[in-house]
Coordinates of C-alpha atoms in Angstrom, one line a residue:
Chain A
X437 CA 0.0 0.0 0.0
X438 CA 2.3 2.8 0.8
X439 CA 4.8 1.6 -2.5
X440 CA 1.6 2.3 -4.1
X441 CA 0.9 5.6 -2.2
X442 CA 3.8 6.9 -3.1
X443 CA 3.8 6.2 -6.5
X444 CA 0.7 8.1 -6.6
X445 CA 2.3 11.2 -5.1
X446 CA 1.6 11.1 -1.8
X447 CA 4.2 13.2 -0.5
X448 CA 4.4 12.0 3.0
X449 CA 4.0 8.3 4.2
X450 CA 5.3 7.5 7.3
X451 CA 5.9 4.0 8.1
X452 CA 6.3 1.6 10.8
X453 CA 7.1 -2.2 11.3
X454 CA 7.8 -4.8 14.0
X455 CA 10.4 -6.0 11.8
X456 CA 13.0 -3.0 11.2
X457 CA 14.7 -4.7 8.0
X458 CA 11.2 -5.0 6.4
X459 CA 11.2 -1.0 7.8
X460 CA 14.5 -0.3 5.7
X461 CA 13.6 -2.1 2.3
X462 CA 10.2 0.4 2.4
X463 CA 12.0 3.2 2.8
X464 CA 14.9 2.2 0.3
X465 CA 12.6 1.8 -2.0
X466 CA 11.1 5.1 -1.7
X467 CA 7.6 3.6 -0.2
X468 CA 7.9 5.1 2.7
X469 CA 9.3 9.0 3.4
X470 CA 9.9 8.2 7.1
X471 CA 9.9 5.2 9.3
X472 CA 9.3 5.7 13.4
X473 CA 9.8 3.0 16.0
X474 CA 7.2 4.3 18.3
X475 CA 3.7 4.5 16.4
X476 CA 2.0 7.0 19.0
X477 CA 4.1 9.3 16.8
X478 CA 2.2 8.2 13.9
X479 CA -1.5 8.6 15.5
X480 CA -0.6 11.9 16.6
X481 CA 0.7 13.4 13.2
X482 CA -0.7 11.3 10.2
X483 CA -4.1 12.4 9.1
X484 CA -5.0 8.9 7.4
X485 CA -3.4 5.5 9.0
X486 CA -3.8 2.0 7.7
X487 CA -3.2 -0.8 10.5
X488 CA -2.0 -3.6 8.5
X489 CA -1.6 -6.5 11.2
X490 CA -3.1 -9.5 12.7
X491 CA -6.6 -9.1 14.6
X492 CA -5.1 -8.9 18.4
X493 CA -2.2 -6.6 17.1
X494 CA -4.8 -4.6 15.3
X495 CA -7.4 -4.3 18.4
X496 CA -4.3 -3.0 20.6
X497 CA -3.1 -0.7 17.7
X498 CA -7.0 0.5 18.2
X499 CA -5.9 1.4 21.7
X500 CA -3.1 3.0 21.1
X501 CA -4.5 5.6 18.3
X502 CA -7.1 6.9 21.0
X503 CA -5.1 6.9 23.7
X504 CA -2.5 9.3 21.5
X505 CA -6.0 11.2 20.6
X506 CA -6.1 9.9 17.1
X507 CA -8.1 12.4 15.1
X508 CA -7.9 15.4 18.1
X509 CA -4.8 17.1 17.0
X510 CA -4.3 20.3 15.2
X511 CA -5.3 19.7 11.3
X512 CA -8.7 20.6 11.5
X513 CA -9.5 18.2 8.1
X514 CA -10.0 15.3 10.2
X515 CA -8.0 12.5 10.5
X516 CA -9.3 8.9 9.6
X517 CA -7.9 5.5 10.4
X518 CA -8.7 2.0 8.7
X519 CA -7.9 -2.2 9.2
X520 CA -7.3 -4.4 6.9
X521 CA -8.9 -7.4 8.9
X522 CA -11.6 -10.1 7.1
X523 CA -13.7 -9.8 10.1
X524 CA -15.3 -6.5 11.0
X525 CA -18.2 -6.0 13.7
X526 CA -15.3 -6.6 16.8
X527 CA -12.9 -3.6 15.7
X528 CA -16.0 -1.5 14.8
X529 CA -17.6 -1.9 18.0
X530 CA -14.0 -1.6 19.6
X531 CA -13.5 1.7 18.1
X532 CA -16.9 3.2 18.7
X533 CA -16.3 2.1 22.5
X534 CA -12.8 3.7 22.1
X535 CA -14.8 7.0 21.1
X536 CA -12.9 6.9 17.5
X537 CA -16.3 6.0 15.7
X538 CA -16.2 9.6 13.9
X539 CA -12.6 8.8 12.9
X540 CA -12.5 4.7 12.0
X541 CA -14.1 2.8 9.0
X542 CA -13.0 -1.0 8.5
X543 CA -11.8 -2.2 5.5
X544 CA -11.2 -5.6 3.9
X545 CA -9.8 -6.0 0.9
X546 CA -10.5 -9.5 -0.9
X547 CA -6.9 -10.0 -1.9
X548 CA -4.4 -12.8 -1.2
X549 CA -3.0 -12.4 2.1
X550 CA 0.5 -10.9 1.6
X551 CA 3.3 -13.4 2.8
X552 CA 7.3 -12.5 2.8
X553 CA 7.6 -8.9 3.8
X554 CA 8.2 -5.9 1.9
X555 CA 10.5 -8.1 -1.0
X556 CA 6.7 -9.6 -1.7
X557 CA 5.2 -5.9 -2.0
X558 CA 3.5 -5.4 -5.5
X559 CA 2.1 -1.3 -6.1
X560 CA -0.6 -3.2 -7.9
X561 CA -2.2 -5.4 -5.8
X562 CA -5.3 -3.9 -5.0
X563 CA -5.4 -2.5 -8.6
X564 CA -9.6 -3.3 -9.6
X565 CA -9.9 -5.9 -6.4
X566 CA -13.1 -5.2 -4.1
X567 CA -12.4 -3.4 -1.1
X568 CA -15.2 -3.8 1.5
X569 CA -15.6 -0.9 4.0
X570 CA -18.1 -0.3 6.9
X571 CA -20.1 2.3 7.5
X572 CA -21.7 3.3 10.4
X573 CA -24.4 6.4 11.2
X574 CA -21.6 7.7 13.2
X575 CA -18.6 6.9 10.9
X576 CA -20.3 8.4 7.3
X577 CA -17.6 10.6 6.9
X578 CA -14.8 8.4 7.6
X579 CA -16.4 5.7 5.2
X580 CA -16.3 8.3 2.5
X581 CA -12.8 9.4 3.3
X582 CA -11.6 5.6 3.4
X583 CA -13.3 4.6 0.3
X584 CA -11.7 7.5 -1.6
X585 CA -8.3 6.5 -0.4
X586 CA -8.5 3.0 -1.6
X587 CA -10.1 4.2 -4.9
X588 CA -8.0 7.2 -5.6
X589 CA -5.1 6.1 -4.2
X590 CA -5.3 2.7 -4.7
X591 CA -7.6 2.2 -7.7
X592 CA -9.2 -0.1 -5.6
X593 CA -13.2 -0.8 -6.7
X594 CA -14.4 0.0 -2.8
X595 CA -18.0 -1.3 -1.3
X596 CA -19.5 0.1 1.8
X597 CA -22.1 -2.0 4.3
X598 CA -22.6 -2.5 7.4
X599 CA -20.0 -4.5 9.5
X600 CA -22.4 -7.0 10.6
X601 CA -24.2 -7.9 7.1
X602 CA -20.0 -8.4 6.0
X603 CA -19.1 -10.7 8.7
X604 CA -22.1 -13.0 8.2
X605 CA -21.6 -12.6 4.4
X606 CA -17.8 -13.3 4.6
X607 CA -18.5 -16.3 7.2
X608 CA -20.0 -17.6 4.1
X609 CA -17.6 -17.1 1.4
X610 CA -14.1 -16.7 3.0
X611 CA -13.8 -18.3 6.9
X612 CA -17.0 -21.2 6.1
X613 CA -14.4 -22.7 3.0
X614 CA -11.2 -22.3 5.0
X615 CA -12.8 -24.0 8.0
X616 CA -14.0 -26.9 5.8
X617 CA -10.8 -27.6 4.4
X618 CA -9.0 -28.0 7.6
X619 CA -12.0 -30.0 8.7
X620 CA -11.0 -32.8 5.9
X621 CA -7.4 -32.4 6.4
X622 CA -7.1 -32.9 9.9
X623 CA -9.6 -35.5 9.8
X624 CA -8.0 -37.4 7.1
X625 CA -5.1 -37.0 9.0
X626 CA -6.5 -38.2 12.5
X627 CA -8.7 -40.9 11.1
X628 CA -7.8 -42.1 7.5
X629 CA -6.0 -45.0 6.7
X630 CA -2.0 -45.1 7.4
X631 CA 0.4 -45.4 5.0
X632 CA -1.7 -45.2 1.5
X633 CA -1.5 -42.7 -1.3
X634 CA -3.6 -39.9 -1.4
X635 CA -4.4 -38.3 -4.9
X636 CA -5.6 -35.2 -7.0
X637 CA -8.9 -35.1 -5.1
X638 CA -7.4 -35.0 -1.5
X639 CA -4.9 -32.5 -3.0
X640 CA -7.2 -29.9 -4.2
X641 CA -9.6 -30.3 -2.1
X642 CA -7.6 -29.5 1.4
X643 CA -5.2 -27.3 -0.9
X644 CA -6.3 -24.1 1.8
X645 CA -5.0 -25.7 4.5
X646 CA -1.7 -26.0 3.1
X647 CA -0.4 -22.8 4.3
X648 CA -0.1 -22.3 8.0
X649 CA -2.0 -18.7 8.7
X650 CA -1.0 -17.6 11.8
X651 CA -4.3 -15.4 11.8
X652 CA -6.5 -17.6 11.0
X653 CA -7.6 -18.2 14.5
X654 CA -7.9 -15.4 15.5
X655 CA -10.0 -14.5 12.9
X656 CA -12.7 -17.4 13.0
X657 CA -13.0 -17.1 16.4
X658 CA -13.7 -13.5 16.0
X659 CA -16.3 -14.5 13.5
X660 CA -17.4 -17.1 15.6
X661 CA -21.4 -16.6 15.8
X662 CA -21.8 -16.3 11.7
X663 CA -19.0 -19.4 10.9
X664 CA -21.0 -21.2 13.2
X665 CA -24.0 -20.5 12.2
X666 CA -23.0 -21.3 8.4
X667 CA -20.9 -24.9 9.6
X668 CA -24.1 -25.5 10.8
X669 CA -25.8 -25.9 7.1
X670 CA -22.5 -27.5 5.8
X671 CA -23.1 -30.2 9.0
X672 CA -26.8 -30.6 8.0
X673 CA -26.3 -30.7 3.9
X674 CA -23.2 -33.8 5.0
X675 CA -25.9 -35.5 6.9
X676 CA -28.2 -35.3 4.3
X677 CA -25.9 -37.0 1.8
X678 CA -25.3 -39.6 4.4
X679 CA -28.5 -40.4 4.7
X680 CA -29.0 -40.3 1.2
X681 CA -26.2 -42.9 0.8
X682 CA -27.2 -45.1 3.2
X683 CA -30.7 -45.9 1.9
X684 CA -28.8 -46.1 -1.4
X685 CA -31.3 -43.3 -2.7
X686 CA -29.5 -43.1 -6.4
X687 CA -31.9 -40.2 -7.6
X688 CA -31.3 -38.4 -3.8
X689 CA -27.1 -38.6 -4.3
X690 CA -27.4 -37.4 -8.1
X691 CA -29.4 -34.9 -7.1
X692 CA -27.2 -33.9 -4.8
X693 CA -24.5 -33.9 -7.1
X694 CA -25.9 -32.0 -9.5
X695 CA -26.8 -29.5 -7.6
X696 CA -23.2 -28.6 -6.8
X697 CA -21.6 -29.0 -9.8
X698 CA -24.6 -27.0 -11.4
X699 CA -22.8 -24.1 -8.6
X700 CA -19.7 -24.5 -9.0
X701 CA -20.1 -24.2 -13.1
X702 CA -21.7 -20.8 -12.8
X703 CA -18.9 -19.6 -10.3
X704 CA -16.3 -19.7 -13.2
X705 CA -12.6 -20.7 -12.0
Chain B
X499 CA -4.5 -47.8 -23.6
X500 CA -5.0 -48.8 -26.8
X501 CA -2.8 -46.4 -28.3
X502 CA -0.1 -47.4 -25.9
X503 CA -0.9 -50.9 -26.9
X504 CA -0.3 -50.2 -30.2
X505 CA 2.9 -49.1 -29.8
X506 CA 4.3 -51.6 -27.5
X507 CA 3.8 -54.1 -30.0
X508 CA 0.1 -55.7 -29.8
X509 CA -0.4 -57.1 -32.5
X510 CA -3.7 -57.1 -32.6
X511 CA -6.4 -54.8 -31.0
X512 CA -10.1 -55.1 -30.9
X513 CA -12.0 -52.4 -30.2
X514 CA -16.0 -51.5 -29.6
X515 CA -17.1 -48.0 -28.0
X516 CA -20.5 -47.1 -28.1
X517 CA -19.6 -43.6 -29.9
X518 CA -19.1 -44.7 -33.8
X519 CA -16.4 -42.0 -34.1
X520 CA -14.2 -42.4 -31.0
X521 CA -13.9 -46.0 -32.2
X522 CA -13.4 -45.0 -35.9
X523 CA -11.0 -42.0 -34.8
X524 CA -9.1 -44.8 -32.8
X525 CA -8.7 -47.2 -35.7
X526 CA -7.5 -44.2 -38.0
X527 CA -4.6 -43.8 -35.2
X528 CA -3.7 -47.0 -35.4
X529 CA -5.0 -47.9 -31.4
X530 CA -6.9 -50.6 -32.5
X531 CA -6.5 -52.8 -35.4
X532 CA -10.3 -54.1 -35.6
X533 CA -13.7 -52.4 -34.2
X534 CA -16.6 -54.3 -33.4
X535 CA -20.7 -53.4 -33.4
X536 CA -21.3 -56.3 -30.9
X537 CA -19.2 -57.0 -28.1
X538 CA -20.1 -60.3 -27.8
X539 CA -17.6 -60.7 -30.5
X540 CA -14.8 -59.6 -28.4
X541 CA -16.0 -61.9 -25.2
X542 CA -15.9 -64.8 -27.4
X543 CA -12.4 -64.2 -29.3
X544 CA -9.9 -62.1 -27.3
X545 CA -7.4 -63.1 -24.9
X546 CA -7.1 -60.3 -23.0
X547 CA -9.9 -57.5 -22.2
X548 CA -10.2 -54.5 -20.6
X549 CA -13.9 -52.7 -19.7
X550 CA -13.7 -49.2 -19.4
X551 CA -17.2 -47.9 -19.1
X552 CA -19.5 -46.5 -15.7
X553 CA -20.0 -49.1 -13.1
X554 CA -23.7 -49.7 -14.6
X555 CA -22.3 -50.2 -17.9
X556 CA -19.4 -52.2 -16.4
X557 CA -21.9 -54.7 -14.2
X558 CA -23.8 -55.1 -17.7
X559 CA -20.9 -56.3 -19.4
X560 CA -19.6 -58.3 -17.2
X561 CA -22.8 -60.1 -17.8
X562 CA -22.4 -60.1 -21.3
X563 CA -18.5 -62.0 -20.8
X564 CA -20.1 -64.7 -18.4
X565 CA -22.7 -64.9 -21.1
X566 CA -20.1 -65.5 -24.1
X567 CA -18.6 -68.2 -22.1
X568 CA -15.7 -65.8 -21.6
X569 CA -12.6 -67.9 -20.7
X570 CA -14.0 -71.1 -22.0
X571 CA -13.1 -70.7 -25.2
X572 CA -9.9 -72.8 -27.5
X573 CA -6.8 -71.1 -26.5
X574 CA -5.7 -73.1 -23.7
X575 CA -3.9 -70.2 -22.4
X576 CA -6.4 -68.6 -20.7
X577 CA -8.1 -65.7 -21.1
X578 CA -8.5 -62.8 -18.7
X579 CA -10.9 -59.9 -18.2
X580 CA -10.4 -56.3 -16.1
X581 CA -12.6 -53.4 -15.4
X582 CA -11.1 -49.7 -14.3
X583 CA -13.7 -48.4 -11.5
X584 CA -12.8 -46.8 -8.9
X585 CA -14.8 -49.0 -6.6
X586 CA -13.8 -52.6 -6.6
X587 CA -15.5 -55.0 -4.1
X588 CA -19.0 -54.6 -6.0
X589 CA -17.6 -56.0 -9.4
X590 CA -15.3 -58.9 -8.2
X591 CA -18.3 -59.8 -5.9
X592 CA -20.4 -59.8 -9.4
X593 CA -17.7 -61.7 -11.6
X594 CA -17.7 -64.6 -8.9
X595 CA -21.3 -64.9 -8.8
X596 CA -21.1 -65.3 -12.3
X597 CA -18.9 -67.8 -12.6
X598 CA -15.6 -65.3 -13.9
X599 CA -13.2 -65.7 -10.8
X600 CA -10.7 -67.4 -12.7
X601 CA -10.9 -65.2 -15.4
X602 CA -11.5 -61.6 -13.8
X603 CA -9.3 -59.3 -11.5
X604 CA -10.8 -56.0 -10.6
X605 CA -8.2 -52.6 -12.0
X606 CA -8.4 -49.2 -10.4
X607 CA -5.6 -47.3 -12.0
X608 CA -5.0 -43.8 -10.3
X609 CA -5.3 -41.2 -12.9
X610 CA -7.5 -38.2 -13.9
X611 CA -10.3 -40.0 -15.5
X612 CA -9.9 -38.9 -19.5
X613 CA -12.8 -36.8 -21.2
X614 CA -13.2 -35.6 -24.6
X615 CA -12.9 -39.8 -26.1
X616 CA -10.5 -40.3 -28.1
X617 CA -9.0 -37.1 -28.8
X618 CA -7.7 -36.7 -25.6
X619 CA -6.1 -40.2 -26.0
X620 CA -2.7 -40.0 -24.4
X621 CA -0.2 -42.9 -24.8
X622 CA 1.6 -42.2 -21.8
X623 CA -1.1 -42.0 -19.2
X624 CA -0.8 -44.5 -17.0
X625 CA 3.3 -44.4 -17.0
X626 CA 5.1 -44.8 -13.6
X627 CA 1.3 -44.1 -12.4
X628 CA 0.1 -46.7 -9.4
X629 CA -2.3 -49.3 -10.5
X630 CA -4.4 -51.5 -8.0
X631 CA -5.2 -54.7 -8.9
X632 CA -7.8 -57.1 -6.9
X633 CA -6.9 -60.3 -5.8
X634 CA -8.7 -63.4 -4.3
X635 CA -7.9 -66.9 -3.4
X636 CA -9.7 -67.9 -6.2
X637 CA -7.8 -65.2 -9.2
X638 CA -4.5 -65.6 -7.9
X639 CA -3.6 -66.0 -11.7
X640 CA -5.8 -63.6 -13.0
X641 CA -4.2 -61.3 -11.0
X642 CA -0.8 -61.7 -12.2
X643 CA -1.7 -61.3 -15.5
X644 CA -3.7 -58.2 -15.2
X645 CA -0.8 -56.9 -13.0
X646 CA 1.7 -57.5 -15.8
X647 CA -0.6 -56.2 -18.6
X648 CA -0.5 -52.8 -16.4
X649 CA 3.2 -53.3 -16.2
X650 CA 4.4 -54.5 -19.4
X651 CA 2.1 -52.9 -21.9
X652 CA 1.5 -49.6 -20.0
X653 CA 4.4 -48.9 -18.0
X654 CA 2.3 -48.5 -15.0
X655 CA 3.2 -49.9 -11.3
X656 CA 0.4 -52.1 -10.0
X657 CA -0.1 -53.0 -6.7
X658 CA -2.3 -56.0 -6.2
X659 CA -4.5 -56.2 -2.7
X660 CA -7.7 -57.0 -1.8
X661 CA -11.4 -55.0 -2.6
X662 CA -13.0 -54.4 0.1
X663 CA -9.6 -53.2 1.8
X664 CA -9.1 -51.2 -1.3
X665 CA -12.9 -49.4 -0.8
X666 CA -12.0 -48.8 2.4
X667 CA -9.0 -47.2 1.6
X668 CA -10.4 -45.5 -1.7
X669 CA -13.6 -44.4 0.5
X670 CA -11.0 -42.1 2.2
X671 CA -8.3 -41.3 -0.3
X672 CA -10.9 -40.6 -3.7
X673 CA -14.6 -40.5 -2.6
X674 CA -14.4 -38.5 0.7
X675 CA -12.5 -35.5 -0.7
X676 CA -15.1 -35.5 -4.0
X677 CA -17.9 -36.0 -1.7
X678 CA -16.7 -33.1 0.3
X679 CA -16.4 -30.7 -2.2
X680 CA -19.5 -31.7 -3.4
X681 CA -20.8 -31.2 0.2
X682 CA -19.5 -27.2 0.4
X683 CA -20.8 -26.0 -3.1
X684 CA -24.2 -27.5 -2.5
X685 CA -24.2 -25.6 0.9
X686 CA -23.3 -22.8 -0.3
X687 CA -25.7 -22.8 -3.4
X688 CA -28.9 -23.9 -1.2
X689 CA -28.2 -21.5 1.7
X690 CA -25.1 -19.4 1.0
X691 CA -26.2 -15.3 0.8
X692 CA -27.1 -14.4 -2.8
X693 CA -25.2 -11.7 -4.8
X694 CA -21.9 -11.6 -3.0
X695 CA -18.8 -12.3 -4.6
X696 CA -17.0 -15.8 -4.0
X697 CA -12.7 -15.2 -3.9
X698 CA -10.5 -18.2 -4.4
X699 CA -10.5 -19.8 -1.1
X700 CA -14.4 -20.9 -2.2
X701 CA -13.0 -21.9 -4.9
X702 CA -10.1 -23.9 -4.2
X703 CA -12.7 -26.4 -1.6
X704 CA -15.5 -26.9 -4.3
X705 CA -13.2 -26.9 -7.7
X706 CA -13.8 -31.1 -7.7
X707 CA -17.1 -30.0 -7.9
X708 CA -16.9 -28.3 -11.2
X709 CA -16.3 -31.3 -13.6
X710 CA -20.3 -33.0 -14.0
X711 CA -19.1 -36.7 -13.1
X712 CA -21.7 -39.1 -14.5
X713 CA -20.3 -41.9 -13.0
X714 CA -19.7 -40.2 -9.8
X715 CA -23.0 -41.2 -8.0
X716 CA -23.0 -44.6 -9.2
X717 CA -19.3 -45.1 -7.6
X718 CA -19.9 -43.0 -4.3
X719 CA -23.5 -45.8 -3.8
X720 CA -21.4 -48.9 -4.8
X721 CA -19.0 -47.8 -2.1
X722 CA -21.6 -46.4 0.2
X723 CA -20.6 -48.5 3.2
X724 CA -17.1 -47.2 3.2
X725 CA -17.7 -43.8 2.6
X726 CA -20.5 -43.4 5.0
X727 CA -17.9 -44.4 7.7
X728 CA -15.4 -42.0 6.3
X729 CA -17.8 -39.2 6.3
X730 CA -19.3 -39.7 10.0
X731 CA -15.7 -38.7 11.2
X732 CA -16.1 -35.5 9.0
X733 CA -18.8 -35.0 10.5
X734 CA -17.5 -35.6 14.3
X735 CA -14.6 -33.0 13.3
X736 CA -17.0 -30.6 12.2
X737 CA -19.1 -30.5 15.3
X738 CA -16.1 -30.3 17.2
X739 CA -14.8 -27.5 15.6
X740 CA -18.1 -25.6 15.9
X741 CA -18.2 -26.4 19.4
X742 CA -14.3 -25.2 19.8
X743 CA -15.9 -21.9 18.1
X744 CA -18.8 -22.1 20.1
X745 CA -17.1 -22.1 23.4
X746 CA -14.0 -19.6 22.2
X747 CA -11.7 -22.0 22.8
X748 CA -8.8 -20.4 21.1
X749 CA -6.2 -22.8 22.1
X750 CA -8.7 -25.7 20.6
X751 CA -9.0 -23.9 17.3
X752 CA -5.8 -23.2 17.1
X753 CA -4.4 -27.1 17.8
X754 CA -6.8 -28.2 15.4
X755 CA -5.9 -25.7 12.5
X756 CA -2.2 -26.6 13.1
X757 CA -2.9 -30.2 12.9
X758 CA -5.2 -29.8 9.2
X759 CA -1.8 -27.5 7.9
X760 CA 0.7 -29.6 9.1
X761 CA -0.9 -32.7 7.6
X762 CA -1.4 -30.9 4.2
X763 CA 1.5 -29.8 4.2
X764 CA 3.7 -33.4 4.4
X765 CA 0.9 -34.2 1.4
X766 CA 3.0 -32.0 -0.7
X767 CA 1.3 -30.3 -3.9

């Protein structure tokens, strides 16, 4: 994002990292005009911050911007501050009770996860991905100015809604299939057979759970009551084509069948 | 495999496909040296044959072989039969009860099954690729000779065993991940939110889905037993996991994410 920024002209991007290398490669390469160790500085004098970090990191960070009076200073423009996290309803409510509602709009931008540090930074990234970000009665103004930035700045294609309606949506298409394919892998690894050769199908289909997300947690459990809440349909639709197999109802199964590859066709690859 | 046959040297190759022009492309490419309308005609004169057709279409033809008085014929030599589904307890149950034992050992070889007929013919498909090969007290011959048509005509590396430990095995490794998918996408598509956008990780879990298998409920019901078995501890994983959610038992969630990526992970890609 701030390679980005700066390649848009903004003229001032101050940066800072919990890894002081990955600090030094942003600001050798000019994608960041500043770096400081201690980021009260940065809540006190930026008037737009982006917390890219994991959800507990992020909620602290939270802390810290109202405790340095994030959006209080001099200025007089406002100063706005945005996450990057895929669940949204906890640091909304966390930043209203924090008194930074007039100040704070989530994001979530449906990209891949970055992994490896600055070296992995594209400026393009976000280039036409959707950007979801939250609005609130109290928080129009900063929705507005947090769009803009990630359209204008980062020709991002923004959507505001409301923080819950996104968490139960994104429970759905984001935490429901990541949770289902570490429920096959760790139960193939628990309870399948020892020893035997598993193929194409086991491959692709647990292919999520491959990389270890240190996150992840973090961020089902924050999205606990809508993951639940769609596992639950996922449980109910498996017991259905148990049943289904087990009174070797033929139409029942190709039924069933069909009706997800019929789904999956339309979704496109 | 007839085009691999071909070139290893057979010197003769009967072929019948119910599409007219697969079997007349196949002749034109030298795979097979004779087609024939009626398969009874192959049953009665060739020594070695192979049925590659959906399980219904498979159980119907091994009908047709015990019919022809497969294996009775001159020769002296013997004459042996295989089939290539994916589920093998079913059809060596079938070829005993019809008198086949001797003559009949079940094949599952472990490739992408081929679409698009003849076309998409590729010679080396089965190279270096494991093959399993049914055996029973009573086809202890027709075992070894299937094995060494896998081995000596199509280069692949059979592994003879017995069916119902293969379905077991199969149930977990093959029909449990396709079920799966299958599982997700139709969740999704029945009860999922409509109009939101799907990113990769849905995606990734339901792409078995995609590809309209035929044959895929007919195989999933002949294996039934097996796979219902596999799928209850899916099931007992997924309630678990809810119930880790449900409770905010981060440690739990996190143990049981670590377990899915660490097993994924020694699966390789």
């Amino acid at each position: 994002m701030a390679l980005r920024a700066a390649q848009a002209g903004v003229a001032r991007i101050i940066g800072h990292s919990p890894t002081p290398s990955d600090g030094v490669a942003a600001a050798r390469a000019g994608a960041v005009t500043e770096l400081l160790q201690d980021v009260r500085g940065i809540f006190r004098r930026a008037d737009f911050v982006v917390i890219s970090a994991p959800p507990a990191a992020t909620m602290h960070l939270l802390k810290r911007a109202a405790a340095s009076q994030f959006g209080r200073g001099g200025g007089g423009g406002g100063a706005y501050l945005t996450d990057v996290s895929s669940v949204k309803r906890p640091f909304v409510e966390r930043a209203a009770k924090l008194g930074l509602s007039a100040n704070f709009a989530g994001s979530h931008p449906l990209v891949e996860a970055g992994q490896g540090g600055f070296r992995a930074a594209r400026a393009d990234l976000f280039v036409e991905k959707i950007v979801y970000v939250t609005t609130t009665p109290d928080s129009e103004r900063a929705s507005r100015e947090v769009a803009d930035f990630w359209h204008q700045v980062l020709e991002a294609r923004p959507v505001t809604l409301d923080a819950a309606f996104h968490d139960s949506m994104v429970a759905w298409t984001r935490h429901l299939p990541q949770a289902a394919a570490a429920v096959v892998a760790a139960t193939l690894g628990t309870h399948g057979p020892k020893g035997v050769t598993y193929g194409h199908e086991t491959r692709s289909v647990t292919a999520l759970a491959a990389r270890q997300q240190d996150a992840l947690a973090e961020v089902l459990l924050l999205n606990r009551e809508a993951l639940v809440d769609a596992l639950q349909n996922v449980d109910r639709s498996l017991q259905e084509l148990e049943s289904a197999l087990q009174t070797n109802d033929a139409q029942g199964v190709r039924d069933w069948l069909d009706a997800a590859s019929k789904w999956r066709a339309r979704l496109g690859s």
